[in-house]
Short mmCIF file of C-alpha atoms in Angstrom, two decimals:
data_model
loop_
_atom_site.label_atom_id
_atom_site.label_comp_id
_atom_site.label_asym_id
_atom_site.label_seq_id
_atom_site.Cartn_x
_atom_site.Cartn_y
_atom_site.Cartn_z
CA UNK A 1 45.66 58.94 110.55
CA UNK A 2 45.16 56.20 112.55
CA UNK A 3 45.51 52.50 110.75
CA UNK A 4 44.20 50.47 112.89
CA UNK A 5 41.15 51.46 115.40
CA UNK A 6 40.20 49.57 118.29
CA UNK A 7 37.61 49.47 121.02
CA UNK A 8 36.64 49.61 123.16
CA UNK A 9 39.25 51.24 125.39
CA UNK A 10 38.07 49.25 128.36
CA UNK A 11 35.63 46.29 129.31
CA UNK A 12 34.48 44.85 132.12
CA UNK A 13 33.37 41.23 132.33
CA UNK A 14 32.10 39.23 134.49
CA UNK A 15 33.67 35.91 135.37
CA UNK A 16 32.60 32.74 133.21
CA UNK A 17 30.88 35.69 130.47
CA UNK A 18 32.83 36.57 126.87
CA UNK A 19 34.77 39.15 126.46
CA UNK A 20 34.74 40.58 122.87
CA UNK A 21 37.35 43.32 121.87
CA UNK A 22 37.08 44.79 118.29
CA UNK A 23 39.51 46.53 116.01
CA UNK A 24 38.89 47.86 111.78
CA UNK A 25 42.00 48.54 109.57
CA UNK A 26 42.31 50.57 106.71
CA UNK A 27 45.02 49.38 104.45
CA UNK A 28 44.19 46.11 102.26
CA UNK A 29 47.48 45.52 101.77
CA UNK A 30 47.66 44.34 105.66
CA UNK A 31 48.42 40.30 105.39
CA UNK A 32 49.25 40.18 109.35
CA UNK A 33 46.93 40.53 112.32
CA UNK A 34 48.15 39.73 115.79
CA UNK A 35 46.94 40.41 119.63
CA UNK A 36 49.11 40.77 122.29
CA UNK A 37 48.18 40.83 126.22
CA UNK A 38 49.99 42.59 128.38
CA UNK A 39 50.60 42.39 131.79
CA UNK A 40 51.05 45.49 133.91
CA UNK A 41 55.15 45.92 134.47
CA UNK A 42 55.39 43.24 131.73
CA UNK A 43 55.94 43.66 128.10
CA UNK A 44 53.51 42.72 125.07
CA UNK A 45 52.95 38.85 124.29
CA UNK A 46 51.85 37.56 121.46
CA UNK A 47 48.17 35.08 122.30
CA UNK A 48 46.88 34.51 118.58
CA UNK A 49 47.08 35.84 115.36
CA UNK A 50 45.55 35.00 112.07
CA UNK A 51 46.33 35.50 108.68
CA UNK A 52 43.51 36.91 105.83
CA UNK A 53 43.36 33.96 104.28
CA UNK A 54 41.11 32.29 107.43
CA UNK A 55 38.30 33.34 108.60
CA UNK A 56 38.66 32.19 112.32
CA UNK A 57 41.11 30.64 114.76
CA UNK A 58 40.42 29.39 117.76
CA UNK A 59 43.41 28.55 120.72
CA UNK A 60 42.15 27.55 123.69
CA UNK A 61 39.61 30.42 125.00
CA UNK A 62 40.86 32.74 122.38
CA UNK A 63 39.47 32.85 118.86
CA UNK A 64 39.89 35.52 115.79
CA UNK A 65 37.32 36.22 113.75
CA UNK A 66 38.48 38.21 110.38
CA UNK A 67 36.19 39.39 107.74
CA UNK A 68 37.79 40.47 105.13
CA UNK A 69 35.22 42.62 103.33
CA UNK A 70 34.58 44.87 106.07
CA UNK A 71 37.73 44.95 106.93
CA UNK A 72 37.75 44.66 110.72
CA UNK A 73 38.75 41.60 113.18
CA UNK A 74 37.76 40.48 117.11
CA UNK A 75 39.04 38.66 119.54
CA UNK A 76 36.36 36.62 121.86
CA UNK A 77 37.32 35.17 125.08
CA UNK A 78 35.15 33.19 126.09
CA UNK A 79 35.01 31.48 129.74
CA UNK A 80 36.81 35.01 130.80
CA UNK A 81 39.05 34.57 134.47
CA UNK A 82 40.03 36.81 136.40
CA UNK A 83 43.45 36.18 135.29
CA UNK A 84 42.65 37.34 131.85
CA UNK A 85 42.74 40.95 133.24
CA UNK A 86 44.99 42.62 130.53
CA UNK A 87 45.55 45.46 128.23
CA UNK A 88 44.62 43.33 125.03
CA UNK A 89 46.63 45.48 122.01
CA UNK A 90 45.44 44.28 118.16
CA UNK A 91 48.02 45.14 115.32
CA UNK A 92 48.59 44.61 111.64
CA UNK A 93 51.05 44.53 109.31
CA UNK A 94 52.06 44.60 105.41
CA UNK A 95 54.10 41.47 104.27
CA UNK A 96 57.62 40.18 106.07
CA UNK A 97 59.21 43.68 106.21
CA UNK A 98 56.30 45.50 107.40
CA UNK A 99 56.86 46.99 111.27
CA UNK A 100 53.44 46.06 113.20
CA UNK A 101 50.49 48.70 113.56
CA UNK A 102 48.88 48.68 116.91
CA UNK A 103 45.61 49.63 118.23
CA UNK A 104 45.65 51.77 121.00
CA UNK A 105 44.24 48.99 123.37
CA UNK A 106 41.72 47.46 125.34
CA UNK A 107 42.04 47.24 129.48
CA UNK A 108 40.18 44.21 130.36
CA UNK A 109 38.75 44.02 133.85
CA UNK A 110 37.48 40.66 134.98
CA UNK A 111 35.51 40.71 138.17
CA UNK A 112 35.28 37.61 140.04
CA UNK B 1 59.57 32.17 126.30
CA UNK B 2 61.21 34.97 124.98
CA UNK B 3 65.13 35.80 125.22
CA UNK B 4 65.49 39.26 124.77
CA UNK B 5 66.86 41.43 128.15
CA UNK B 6 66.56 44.59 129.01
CA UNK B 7 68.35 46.54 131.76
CA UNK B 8 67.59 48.27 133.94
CA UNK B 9 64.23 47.41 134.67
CA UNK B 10 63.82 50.72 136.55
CA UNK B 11 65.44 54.14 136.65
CA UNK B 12 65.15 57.12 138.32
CA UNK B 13 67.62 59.84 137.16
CA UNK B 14 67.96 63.73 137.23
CA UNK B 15 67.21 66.25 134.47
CA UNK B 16 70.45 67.01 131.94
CA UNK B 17 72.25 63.14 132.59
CA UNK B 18 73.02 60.86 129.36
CA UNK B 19 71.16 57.77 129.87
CA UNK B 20 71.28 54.29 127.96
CA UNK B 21 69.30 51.72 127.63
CA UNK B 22 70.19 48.48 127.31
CA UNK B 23 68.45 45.55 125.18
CA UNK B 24 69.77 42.40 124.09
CA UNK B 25 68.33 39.16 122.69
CA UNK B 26 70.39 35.73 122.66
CA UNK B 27 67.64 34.54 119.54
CA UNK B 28 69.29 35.86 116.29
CA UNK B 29 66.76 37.84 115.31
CA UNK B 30 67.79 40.45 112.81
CA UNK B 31 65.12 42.79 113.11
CA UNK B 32 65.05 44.98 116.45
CA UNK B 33 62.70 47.83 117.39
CA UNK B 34 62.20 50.10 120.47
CA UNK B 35 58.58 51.44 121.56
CA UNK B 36 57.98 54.51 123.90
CA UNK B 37 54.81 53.38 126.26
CA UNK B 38 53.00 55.39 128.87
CA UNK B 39 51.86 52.62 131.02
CA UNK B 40 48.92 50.94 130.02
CA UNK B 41 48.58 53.17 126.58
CA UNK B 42 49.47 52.62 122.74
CA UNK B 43 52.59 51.74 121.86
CA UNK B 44 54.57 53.90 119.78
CA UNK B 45 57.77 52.82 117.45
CA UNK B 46 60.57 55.03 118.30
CA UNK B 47 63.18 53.40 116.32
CA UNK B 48 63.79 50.06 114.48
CA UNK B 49 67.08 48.33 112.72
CA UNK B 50 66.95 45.79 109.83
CA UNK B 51 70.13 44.50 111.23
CA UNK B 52 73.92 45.42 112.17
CA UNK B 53 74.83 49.18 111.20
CA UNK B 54 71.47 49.51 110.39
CA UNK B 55 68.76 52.12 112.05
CA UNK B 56 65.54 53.76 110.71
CA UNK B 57 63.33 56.48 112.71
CA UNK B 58 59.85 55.03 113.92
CA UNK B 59 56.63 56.97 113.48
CA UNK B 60 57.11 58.96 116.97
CA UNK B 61 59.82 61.54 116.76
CA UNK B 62 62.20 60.72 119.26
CA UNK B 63 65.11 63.05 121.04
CA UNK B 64 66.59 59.78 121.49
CA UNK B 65 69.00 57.85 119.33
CA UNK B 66 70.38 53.88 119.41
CA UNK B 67 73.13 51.68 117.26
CA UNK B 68 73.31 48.54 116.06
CA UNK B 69 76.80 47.51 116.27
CA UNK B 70 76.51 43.75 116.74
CA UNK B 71 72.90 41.67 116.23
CA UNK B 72 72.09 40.71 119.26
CA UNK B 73 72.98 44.83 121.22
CA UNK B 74 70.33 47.42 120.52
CA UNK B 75 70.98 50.21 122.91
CA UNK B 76 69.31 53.68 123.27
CA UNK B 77 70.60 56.59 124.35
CA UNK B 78 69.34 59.62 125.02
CA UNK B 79 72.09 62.81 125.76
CA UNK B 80 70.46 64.80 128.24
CA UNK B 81 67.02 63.06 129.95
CA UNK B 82 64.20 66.06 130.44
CA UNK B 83 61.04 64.35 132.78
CA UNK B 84 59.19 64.45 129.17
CA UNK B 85 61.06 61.60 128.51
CA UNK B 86 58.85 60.05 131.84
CA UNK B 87 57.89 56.78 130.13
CA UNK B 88 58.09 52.86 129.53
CA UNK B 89 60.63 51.73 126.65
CA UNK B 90 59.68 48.51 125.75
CA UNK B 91 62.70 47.04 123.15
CA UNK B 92 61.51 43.74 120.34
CA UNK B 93 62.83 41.62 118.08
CA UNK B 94 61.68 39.09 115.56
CA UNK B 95 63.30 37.54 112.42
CA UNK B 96 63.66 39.19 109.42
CA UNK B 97 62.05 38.20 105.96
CA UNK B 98 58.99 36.51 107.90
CA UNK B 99 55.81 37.68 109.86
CA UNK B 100 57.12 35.75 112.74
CA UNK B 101 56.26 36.26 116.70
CA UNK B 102 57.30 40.08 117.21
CA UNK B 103 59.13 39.13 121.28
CA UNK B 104 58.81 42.10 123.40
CA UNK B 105 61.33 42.15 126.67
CA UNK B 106 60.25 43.67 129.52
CA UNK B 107 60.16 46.99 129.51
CA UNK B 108 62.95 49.91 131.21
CA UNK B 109 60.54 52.31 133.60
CA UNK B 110 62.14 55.43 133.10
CA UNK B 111 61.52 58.69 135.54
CA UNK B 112 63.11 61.78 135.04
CA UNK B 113 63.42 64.43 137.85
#
């Protein structure tokens, strides 16, 4: 059973155009929601997370939108580069001991 | 930017030899995990350690085992490498009793012939 679902697997954007990447959780008890980008040969890095108790946050190009109720969360990038092109990898997780839940990611493909 | 290691970076290595990987972070986190990655694809926890002398089984079954014999040393081995285990171990860490930055090092390339 899969926690957390994410799509799509892979996106192609244009430059200057948003890219929006979507991912749906199952377990309430989730308190935690991070995305990482990863480079390829690189490991994970965290960009932004956000906590249920917000319903956006915006760094830079990046911004989470959570809602609650429906239990699902995005990230938008908006002003996408070409340097942007990443696996983009959403997770969750249940209070300070809880191990992180990823999706199974999103390849982003900028074209110039 | 993130201090955890983790050598080597790539290896290429014959069916039947005992392999280990190393990972080490200079951050004092006490909470240390290993993922198995197919490059490009999920992640999946192979193993995780509250802290020294302490290990716990991820949710992908794993021929593979590690210690946790000092904080900062999470090593995995595995006894006899099979080219199933053909794959990207990516080793974290983050502080314990917080939802903290989870760092991810770099990743081992592993190929087994």
């Amino acid at each position: 059973q899969q926690q957390v679902k994410q799509s799509p697997q892979s996106l192609i954007v244009q430059k200057g155009g948003i890219s929006i990447i979507n991912c749906a959780y199952e377990n309430t008890a989730f308190d935690y929601f991070p995305w990482y980008q990863q480079f390829p040969g690189k490991g994970p890095a965290l960009l932004i997370a956000i906590r249920p108790d917000v319903s956006e946050k915006k760094e830079g190009r990046f911004t989470i939108s959570f809602n609650k109720s429906a239990k699902q969360f995005s990230l938008h990038i908006m002003d996408s580069q070409p340097g942007d092109s990443a696996t983009y990898f959403c997770a969750a997780s249940r209070g300070s001991q809880g191990n992180l839940i990823f999706g199974k990611g999103t390849k982003l493909s900028v074209k110039p | 930017e993130a201090d955890i290691y983790q050598t080597p970076r790539y290896l290429v290595i014959g069916t039947g030899k005992k392999i280990t990987l190393e990972c080490s972070q200079t951050m004092g986190h006490d909470k240390m995990y290993w993922y198995q990655q197919d490059p490009g694809m999920e992640l999946h926890l192979i193993h995780y350690s509250y802290g020294v002398n302490s290990t716990e089984k991820g949710d992908l079954s794993s021929e593979s085992t590690v210690s946790r014999i000092r904080t900062e040393h999470f090593p995995l081995t595995l006894e006899s490498a099979r080219p199933s285990h053909t794959s990207q171990y990516l080793c974290a860490s983050k502080k314990a009793g917080s939802t903290d930055t989870q760092y991810f090092g770099p990743g081992t390339r592993l190929t087994v012939l």
